[in-house]
Amino acid sequence: MILSEKLETAQKSFKKWRQVPFSEKQQYLFKLADLLEKNAEKFGKNITLEMNKPLSQSIAEIEKCALMARYYGNAENILKPEKIKTEYRVSEIHYAPLGVILGVMPWNFPFWQVLRFAVPAILAGNTVVLKHASICFGSGRMIEKLFTDAGFPEGVFQNLEIGHAEVKSVLENPIIKGVSLTGSEKAGAEIASTAGKNIKKSLLELGGSDAFIVLDDSDLKEAAKSGAKARLQNCGQACNAAKRFIIQKNAEEEFLPLFINEYQKFVPDDPLKKETNLSGMARLDLADELEKQYEKALKNGAEIILPLNRVSDKVFEPGLIRLEKGNPILEEELFGPLGMVMIAQNDQEALELANDIPFGLANSVWTKDEKRQLFFIENLESGTVTINKETSSDPRLPFGGAKSSGYGTELSMIALKEFVTAKTVVGN
């Protein structure tokens, strides 16, 4: 089927799908979840072969997708007409789906990123077309077949194997009514510009350089263990990975050796072995870019704690560097197994260091003191603040960024209203 035919199919499907009762749509999601669980190993192996993620983490990604599908399968219908008390005989809010929504999705979580966008959009009554990352076209095909096998009507979810150059024309097509992108700041700006010129809704989940703040009254052993995982899960290739470890001076002497010890437990190995916790990066150019960023940081005064050793084309022994405010690398996102350590004298300086970047996706704060927790909760400029745990997305909770990390909400009940029009019905 050619591209124009796929878009026409999505539009025809939308006209019927929007009329399907909410509870009936949810039954398809339970079937989707069953298939994800049944095929977790097969789907997981495909992810690993495409983008090099350790197999155990790939399987966990699929299992998380199933969990998310069941969450929405059990969700309350918050899109039913909402009565508002006024002096009029009729005053209601109706939620109308927008239509065909384009998803432009990345390679680092090939199933999760797609499904966390598509499932709530489809449950809200929209249909979806996907432009996946070029190295993950296999995942795109599998996800399309997944929807078909779960019984969704033809055209509710379709995979488009197109290049970046074609995305603009697809988004400009009048059939497309909105777009969701997870990717780089540059890609987000281009998509938002095209959507804006064509008066279409856009949702952007972009880069991050999240802070992992360790204060002197925290459980330092647990923070060290969690911090290493937060930086090196998926070989550090996650928007919401911990990238800057801001350690209070009073905790540095005890915490840093613990952290280094945990960090060194991540040893690159064959990603198809289930015991492997660290593998290579997804593409050669990404590895080249990370090495350039490492050298740039060192040229601007960063000190090596653990060297970033390149052991093959795409594989590194993970590195740690210590740097000061003003290093230009802090304006960039490090997408790979390289962490940055900064030292703060007190809570106020830790906050200032955390906020002093263009990004604002998710930050983690480690302290047992509830007043100190509240100080960071109220003042950190990010879409998520986690307390005494590493950052991770949860289907039950909204996920989105601030500043250059994007706008809009994925996950939670809020996501059901991202691609709908709130229609006022009022009168006598």
Coordinates of C-alpha atoms in Angstrom, one line a residue:
M1 CA 0.0 0.0 0.0
I2 CA 1.5 3.4 -1.0
L3 CA 1.7 6.2 1.5
S4 CA -1.3 8.2 0.2
E5 CA -3.4 5.1 0.5
K6 CA -2.3 4.4 4.0
L7 CA -3.3 7.9 5.1
E8 CA -6.7 7.5 3.4
T9 CA -7.1 4.2 5.2
A10 CA -6.3 5.9 8.5
Q11 CA -8.9 8.6 7.8
K12 CA -11.6 6.1 6.8
S13 CA -10.9 4.0 9.9
F14 CA -11.0 7.1 12.1
K15 CA -14.6 7.9 11.1
K16 CA -15.7 4.5 12.3
W17 CA -13.3 4.0 15.2
R18 CA -14.3 7.3 16.9
Q19 CA -17.8 5.8 17.2
V20 CA -16.7 2.6 19.0
P21 CA -17.6 2.8 22.7
F22 CA -14.8 3.5 25.1
S23 CA -15.2 0.2 27.0
E24 CA -15.2 -1.7 23.7
K25 CA -11.9 -0.1 22.7
Q26 CA -10.5 -1.1 26.0
Q27 CA -11.1 -4.8 25.3
Y28 CA -8.7 -4.6 22.4
L29 CA -6.0 -3.3 24.8
F30 CA -6.3 -6.4 27.0
K31 CA -5.7 -8.5 23.9
L32 CA -2.7 -6.3 23.0
A33 CA -1.3 -6.8 26.5
D34 CA -1.7 -10.6 26.3
L35 CA 0.2 -10.7 23.0
L36 CA 3.0 -8.5 24.4
E37 CA 3.4 -10.9 27.3
K38 CA 3.2 -14.0 25.2
N39 CA 5.8 -12.7 22.7
A40 CA 8.1 -10.8 25.2
E41 CA 11.1 -12.8 24.3
K42 CA 10.6 -12.6 20.6
F43 CA 10.0 -8.9 20.6
G44 CA 12.8 -8.3 23.0
K45 CA 15.3 -10.2 20.9
N46 CA 14.3 -8.0 17.9
I47 CA 14.9 -4.9 19.9
T48 CA 18.4 -6.2 20.9
L49 CA 19.3 -7.1 17.4
E50 CA 18.2 -3.7 16.1
M51 CA 19.7 -1.3 18.6
N52 CA 22.0 -3.4 20.8
K53 CA 20.1 -3.2 24.1
P54 CA 20.9 -6.0 26.6
L55 CA 18.3 -8.7 26.2
S56 CA 17.0 -8.6 29.8
Q57 CA 16.3 -4.9 29.4
S58 CA 14.6 -5.4 26.1
I59 CA 12.3 -8.0 27.5
A60 CA 11.6 -5.7 30.5
E61 CA 10.6 -3.0 28.0
I62 CA 8.0 -5.3 26.4
E63 CA 6.6 -6.3 29.9
K64 CA 6.3 -2.6 30.8
C65 CA 4.3 -2.0 27.6
A66 CA 1.9 -4.8 28.6
L67 CA 1.5 -3.2 32.0
M68 CA 0.8 0.2 30.4
A69 CA -1.8 -1.4 28.0
R70 CA -3.6 -3.0 31.0
Y71 CA -3.6 0.3 32.8
Y72 CA -5.5 2.0 30.0
G73 CA -7.6 -1.1 29.6
N74 CA -8.8 -0.6 33.2
A75 CA -9.0 3.2 33.0
E76 CA -12.0 5.3 33.9
N77 CA -13.7 6.9 30.9
I78 CA -12.8 10.5 31.6
L79 CA -13.8 11.4 28.0
K80 CA -17.5 11.0 28.5
P81 CA -19.6 14.2 28.4
E82 CA -19.0 16.3 31.5
K83 CA -22.0 18.3 32.9
I84 CA -21.2 21.8 34.2
K85 CA -23.6 23.5 36.6
T86 CA -24.8 26.8 35.0
E87 CA -28.0 28.7 34.5
Y88 CA -28.5 27.0 31.1
R89 CA -30.6 24.0 30.5
V90 CA -27.7 22.3 28.8
S91 CA -24.1 23.0 29.7
E92 CA -21.6 20.2 29.0
I93 CA -18.0 19.5 27.8
H94 CA -17.7 16.9 25.1
Y95 CA -14.3 15.5 24.2
A96 CA -13.9 14.9 20.4
P97 CA -10.9 13.0 19.0
L98 CA -8.8 15.0 16.6
G99 CA -8.4 12.4 13.8
V100 CA -5.2 10.8 12.4
I101 CA -2.2 11.4 14.5
L102 CA 1.4 11.1 13.4
G103 CA 4.0 9.6 15.7
V104 CA 7.7 10.2 15.1
M105 CA 9.5 7.9 17.4
P106 CA 13.1 7.1 18.4
W107 CA 15.2 3.9 18.5
N108 CA 16.2 3.8 22.1
F109 CA 13.0 2.3 23.4
P110 CA 11.5 0.9 20.1
F111 CA 8.3 -0.5 21.6
W112 CA 7.8 1.6 24.7
Q113 CA 8.1 5.0 23.1
V114 CA 5.6 4.0 20.3
L115 CA 3.0 2.4 22.5
R116 CA 3.0 5.0 25.3
F117 CA 2.0 7.5 22.7
A118 CA -0.2 5.3 20.5
V119 CA -2.3 3.6 23.2
P120 CA -3.9 6.6 24.9
A121 CA -4.3 8.4 21.5
I122 CA -6.1 5.4 20.1
L123 CA -8.2 4.9 23.2
A124 CA -9.3 8.5 22.9
G125 CA -10.7 7.7 19.4
N126 CA -7.9 8.7 17.1
T127 CA -6.1 6.6 14.6
V128 CA -2.3 6.6 14.4
V129 CA 0.4 6.4 11.7
L130 CA 4.0 5.7 12.8
K131 CA 7.3 7.0 11.4
H132 CA 9.8 4.9 13.4
A133 CA 13.6 5.4 13.5
S134 CA 15.3 3.9 10.5
I135 CA 17.2 1.2 12.5
C136 CA 13.9 0.1 14.0
F137 CA 11.7 -0.5 11.0
G138 CA 11.5 -4.2 12.1
S139 CA 10.0 -3.1 15.4
G140 CA 7.6 -0.9 13.5
R141 CA 6.4 -3.8 11.5
M142 CA 6.0 -6.0 14.6
I143 CA 4.0 -3.3 16.3
E144 CA 1.6 -2.9 13.3
K145 CA 1.1 -6.7 13.3
L146 CA 0.6 -6.6 17.0
F147 CA -2.4 -4.3 16.6
T148 CA -3.8 -6.5 13.8
D149 CA -3.4 -9.7 15.8
A150 CA -5.1 -8.0 18.7
G151 CA -8.2 -7.5 16.5
F152 CA -8.0 -3.7 16.0
P153 CA -9.8 -2.6 12.8
E154 CA -7.7 -2.0 9.7
G155 CA -6.2 1.5 9.7
V156 CA -6.3 2.1 13.4
F157 CA -2.5 1.7 13.6
Q158 CA -0.3 1.8 10.6
N159 CA 3.5 1.7 10.2
L160 CA 5.0 4.1 7.6
E161 CA 8.5 3.1 6.4
I162 CA 9.6 6.6 5.3
G163 CA 12.7 8.7 5.7
H164 CA 13.2 11.9 7.6
A165 CA 12.8 13.9 4.4
E166 CA 9.2 12.6 4.0
V167 CA 8.0 13.5 7.5
K168 CA 7.4 17.2 6.6
S169 CA 5.1 16.4 3.7
V170 CA 3.2 13.8 5.7
L171 CA 2.7 16.3 8.6
E172 CA 1.6 18.9 6.1
N173 CA -1.0 16.5 4.6
P174 CA -4.5 17.7 5.7
I175 CA -5.4 14.2 6.8
I176 CA -2.9 14.5 9.7
K177 CA -4.4 16.4 12.6
G178 CA -1.6 16.2 15.2
V179 CA 1.9 14.9 15.8
S180 CA 3.8 13.4 18.7
L181 CA 7.6 13.3 18.6
T182 CA 10.2 11.8 21.0
G183 CA 13.7 12.8 19.9
S184 CA 16.3 15.5 19.8
E185 CA 15.8 19.2 20.5
K186 CA 16.7 19.9 16.8
A187 CA 14.1 17.4 15.5
G188 CA 11.5 18.7 17.9
A189 CA 12.0 22.3 16.7
E190 CA 11.6 21.2 13.1
I191 CA 8.4 19.2 13.8
A192 CA 6.9 22.0 16.0
S193 CA 7.6 24.6 13.3
T194 CA 5.9 22.5 10.6
A195 CA 3.0 21.7 12.9
G196 CA 2.6 25.4 13.9
K197 CA 2.6 26.6 10.3
N198 CA -0.2 24.2 9.6
I199 CA -2.1 24.9 12.8
K200 CA -1.8 21.4 14.1
K201 CA -1.3 20.1 17.7
S202 CA 2.1 18.9 18.6
L203 CA 3.5 17.0 21.6
L204 CA 7.3 16.9 22.1
E205 CA 9.4 14.8 24.5
L206 CA 12.9 15.9 23.9
G207 CA 16.3 15.6 25.4
G208 CA 17.4 15.8 29.0
S209 CA 20.5 16.2 31.2
D210 CA 18.9 15.1 34.4
A211 CA 20.4 15.8 37.8
F212 CA 20.9 13.1 40.5
I213 CA 21.2 15.2 43.7
V214 CA 22.8 13.4 46.7
L215 CA 22.6 15.3 50.0
D216 CA 24.5 14.4 53.1
D217 CA 21.6 12.9 55.1
S218 CA 20.6 10.4 52.4
D219 CA 21.1 6.6 52.3
L220 CA 24.4 6.8 50.4
K221 CA 24.8 3.1 49.7
E222 CA 21.3 3.0 48.1
A223 CA 21.9 6.2 46.2
A224 CA 25.2 4.9 44.8
K225 CA 23.5 1.7 43.6
S226 CA 20.5 3.5 42.1
G227 CA 22.7 6.2 40.6
A228 CA 24.8 3.7 38.6
K229 CA 21.7 2.1 37.2
A230 CA 20.1 5.5 36.5
R231 CA 23.1 6.5 34.3
L232 CA 24.0 3.2 32.6
Q233 CA 20.6 1.5 32.0
N234 CA 20.2 1.1 28.2
C235 CA 23.9 2.1 27.9
G236 CA 23.0 5.6 29.1
Q237 CA 20.8 6.1 26.0
A238 CA 17.7 7.5 27.6
C239 CA 16.3 11.0 27.7
N240 CA 15.5 10.7 31.4
A241 CA 18.7 9.0 32.5
A242 CA 20.7 10.6 35.3
K243 CA 23.5 12.4 33.6
R244 CA 24.7 15.0 36.2
F245 CA 25.5 13.7 39.7
I246 CA 25.4 16.7 42.0
I247 CA 26.9 15.7 45.4
Q248 CA 26.8 17.8 48.5
K249 CA 30.4 18.4 49.7
N250 CA 29.8 16.8 53.1
A251 CA 28.8 13.6 51.4
E252 CA 31.5 13.4 48.7
E253 CA 34.2 11.5 50.6
E254 CA 31.8 8.7 51.6
F255 CA 29.6 8.6 48.5
L256 CA 32.0 8.8 45.6
P257 CA 33.9 5.5 46.4
L258 CA 30.6 3.8 46.8
F259 CA 29.3 5.2 43.5
I260 CA 32.5 4.3 41.6
N261 CA 32.3 0.7 42.9
E262 CA 28.7 0.4 41.7
Y263 CA 29.5 2.0 38.4
Q264 CA 32.2 -0.4 37.7
K265 CA 29.8 -3.3 38.1
F266 CA 28.5 -2.4 34.6
V267 CA 30.8 -4.3 32.2
P268 CA 30.1 -4.4 28.5
D269 CA 29.3 -7.9 27.1
D270 CA 27.2 -9.7 24.5
P271 CA 23.7 -8.1 24.6
L272 CA 22.1 -11.5 23.8
K273 CA 23.2 -12.9 27.1
K274 CA 20.5 -12.4 29.7
E275 CA 23.0 -11.7 32.4
T276 CA 24.6 -8.8 30.5
N277 CA 23.9 -5.4 32.1
L278 CA 25.8 -3.2 29.6
S279 CA 26.3 -3.5 25.9
G280 CA 27.4 -1.2 23.0
M281 CA 25.7 1.9 21.7
A282 CA 23.0 1.7 19.0
R283 CA 25.0 3.3 16.1
L284 CA 28.6 4.0 15.2
D285 CA 27.9 7.7 14.7
L286 CA 26.5 8.0 18.2
A287 CA 29.6 6.4 19.7
D288 CA 31.7 8.9 17.7
E289 CA 29.7 11.8 19.0
L290 CA 30.0 10.7 22.6
E291 CA 33.8 10.4 22.3
K292 CA 33.9 13.9 20.8
Q293 CA 31.8 15.3 23.7
Y294 CA 34.1 13.5 26.2
E295 CA 37.2 15.2 24.6
K296 CA 35.4 18.5 24.5
A297 CA 34.6 18.3 28.3
L298 CA 38.3 17.4 29.1
K299 CA 39.6 20.3 26.9
N300 CA 37.4 22.7 29.0
G301 CA 38.7 21.6 32.4
A302 CA 36.9 18.4 33.2
E303 CA 38.9 15.8 35.3
I304 CA 38.7 12.1 34.7
I305 CA 37.4 10.0 37.6
L306 CA 36.9 6.9 35.4
P307 CA 38.1 7.1 31.8
L308 CA 35.7 6.5 28.9
N309 CA 37.6 3.7 27.2
R310 CA 36.4 2.7 23.7
V311 CA 36.9 -1.0 23.4
S312 CA 35.4 -1.4 20.0
D313 CA 33.5 0.6 17.4
K314 CA 30.3 1.0 19.5
V315 CA 31.4 -0.3 22.9
F316 CA 32.8 1.7 25.8
E317 CA 33.8 1.0 29.3
P318 CA 31.7 3.6 31.1
G319 CA 33.3 6.8 32.1
L320 CA 32.9 9.4 34.8
I321 CA 34.2 13.0 34.8
R322 CA 34.2 15.8 37.4
L323 CA 33.6 19.3 36.1
E324 CA 32.7 22.8 37.2
K325 CA 29.9 25.1 36.3
G326 CA 30.5 26.8 33.0
N327 CA 31.9 23.8 31.1
P328 CA 30.2 24.0 27.7
I329 CA 29.4 20.3 27.7
L330 CA 26.7 21.1 30.3
E331 CA 24.7 22.7 27.5
E332 CA 24.5 19.4 25.6
E333 CA 23.0 16.0 26.2
L334 CA 25.4 13.1 26.8
F335 CA 23.6 10.1 25.2
G336 CA 25.8 7.2 26.3
P337 CA 27.8 5.7 29.2
L338 CA 29.4 8.8 30.4
G339 CA 28.4 10.6 33.7
M340 CA 29.3 14.0 35.1
V341 CA 30.0 14.7 38.7
M342 CA 29.6 18.2 40.3
I343 CA 30.1 19.2 43.9
A344 CA 27.7 21.6 45.7
Q345 CA 28.4 23.2 49.1
N346 CA 24.8 23.3 50.2
D347 CA 21.1 22.8 49.1
Q348 CA 20.9 26.2 47.4
E349 CA 24.0 25.6 45.3
A350 CA 22.8 22.1 44.4
L351 CA 19.5 23.6 43.2
E352 CA 21.2 26.3 41.1
L353 CA 23.5 23.7 39.5
A354 CA 20.6 21.5 38.7
N355 CA 18.5 24.3 37.1
D356 CA 21.4 25.9 35.3
I357 CA 20.9 24.1 32.0
P358 CA 18.6 24.3 29.0
F359 CA 16.8 21.1 29.8
G360 CA 14.1 20.2 32.3
L361 CA 12.9 16.6 32.0
A362 CA 13.4 14.8 35.3
N363 CA 15.5 15.2 38.4
S364 CA 16.2 12.9 41.3
V365 CA 16.8 14.1 44.9
W366 CA 18.2 12.0 47.7
T367 CA 17.5 13.2 51.2
K368 CA 15.6 11.8 54.2
D369 CA 14.5 15.3 55.4
E370 CA 11.0 16.1 54.2
K371 CA 11.7 19.9 54.4
R372 CA 14.7 19.5 52.1
Q373 CA 12.6 17.3 49.8
L374 CA 9.9 20.0 49.6
F375 CA 12.5 22.7 48.8
F376 CA 13.6 20.8 45.7
I377 CA 10.1 19.7 44.7
E378 CA 9.0 23.3 44.6
N379 CA 12.1 24.7 42.9
L380 CA 13.5 22.2 40.5
E381 CA 12.6 23.2 36.9
S382 CA 11.6 19.8 35.5
G383 CA 8.6 17.8 34.5
T384 CA 9.4 15.1 37.1
V385 CA 11.0 15.1 40.5
T386 CA 11.7 11.8 42.1
I387 CA 12.6 11.3 45.8
N388 CA 15.1 8.7 46.9
K389 CA 14.8 6.7 43.7
E390 CA 16.0 6.9 40.1
T391 CA 13.8 8.4 37.5
S392 CA 11.6 6.1 35.5
S393 CA 8.3 6.6 33.7
D394 CA 5.1 5.0 35.2
P395 CA 1.9 4.5 33.2
R396 CA -0.1 5.9 36.2
L397 CA 1.8 9.2 36.3
P398 CA 2.2 12.0 33.8
F399 CA 5.5 12.2 31.9
G400 CA 6.7 15.3 30.1
G401 CA 9.3 18.0 30.2
A402 CA 9.9 21.7 30.9
K403 CA 12.2 24.2 29.1
S404 CA 14.0 22.6 26.1
S405 CA 12.9 19.1 27.1
G406 CA 9.6 19.7 25.4
Y407 CA 5.9 20.1 26.2
G408 CA 2.7 18.1 26.5
T409 CA 2.0 15.0 28.6
E410 CA 2.4 11.3 27.9
L411 CA 1.0 8.6 30.2
S412 CA -1.5 8.8 33.0
M413 CA -5.1 9.8 32.5
I414 CA -4.0 13.2 31.4
A415 CA -2.6 11.7 28.1
L416 CA -6.2 10.8 27.1
K417 CA -6.9 14.4 26.6
E418 CA -3.8 15.4 24.6
F419 CA -5.3 14.7 21.2
V420 CA -8.9 15.7 21.7
T421 CA -10.9 18.9 21.4
A422 CA -12.8 20.0 24.4
K423 CA -16.1 21.0 22.8
T424 CA -18.5 23.2 24.7
V425 CA -22.2 22.4 24.4
V426 CA -24.4 25.1 26.0
G427 CA -27.9 26.5 25.6
N428 CA -31.6 26.3 26.5

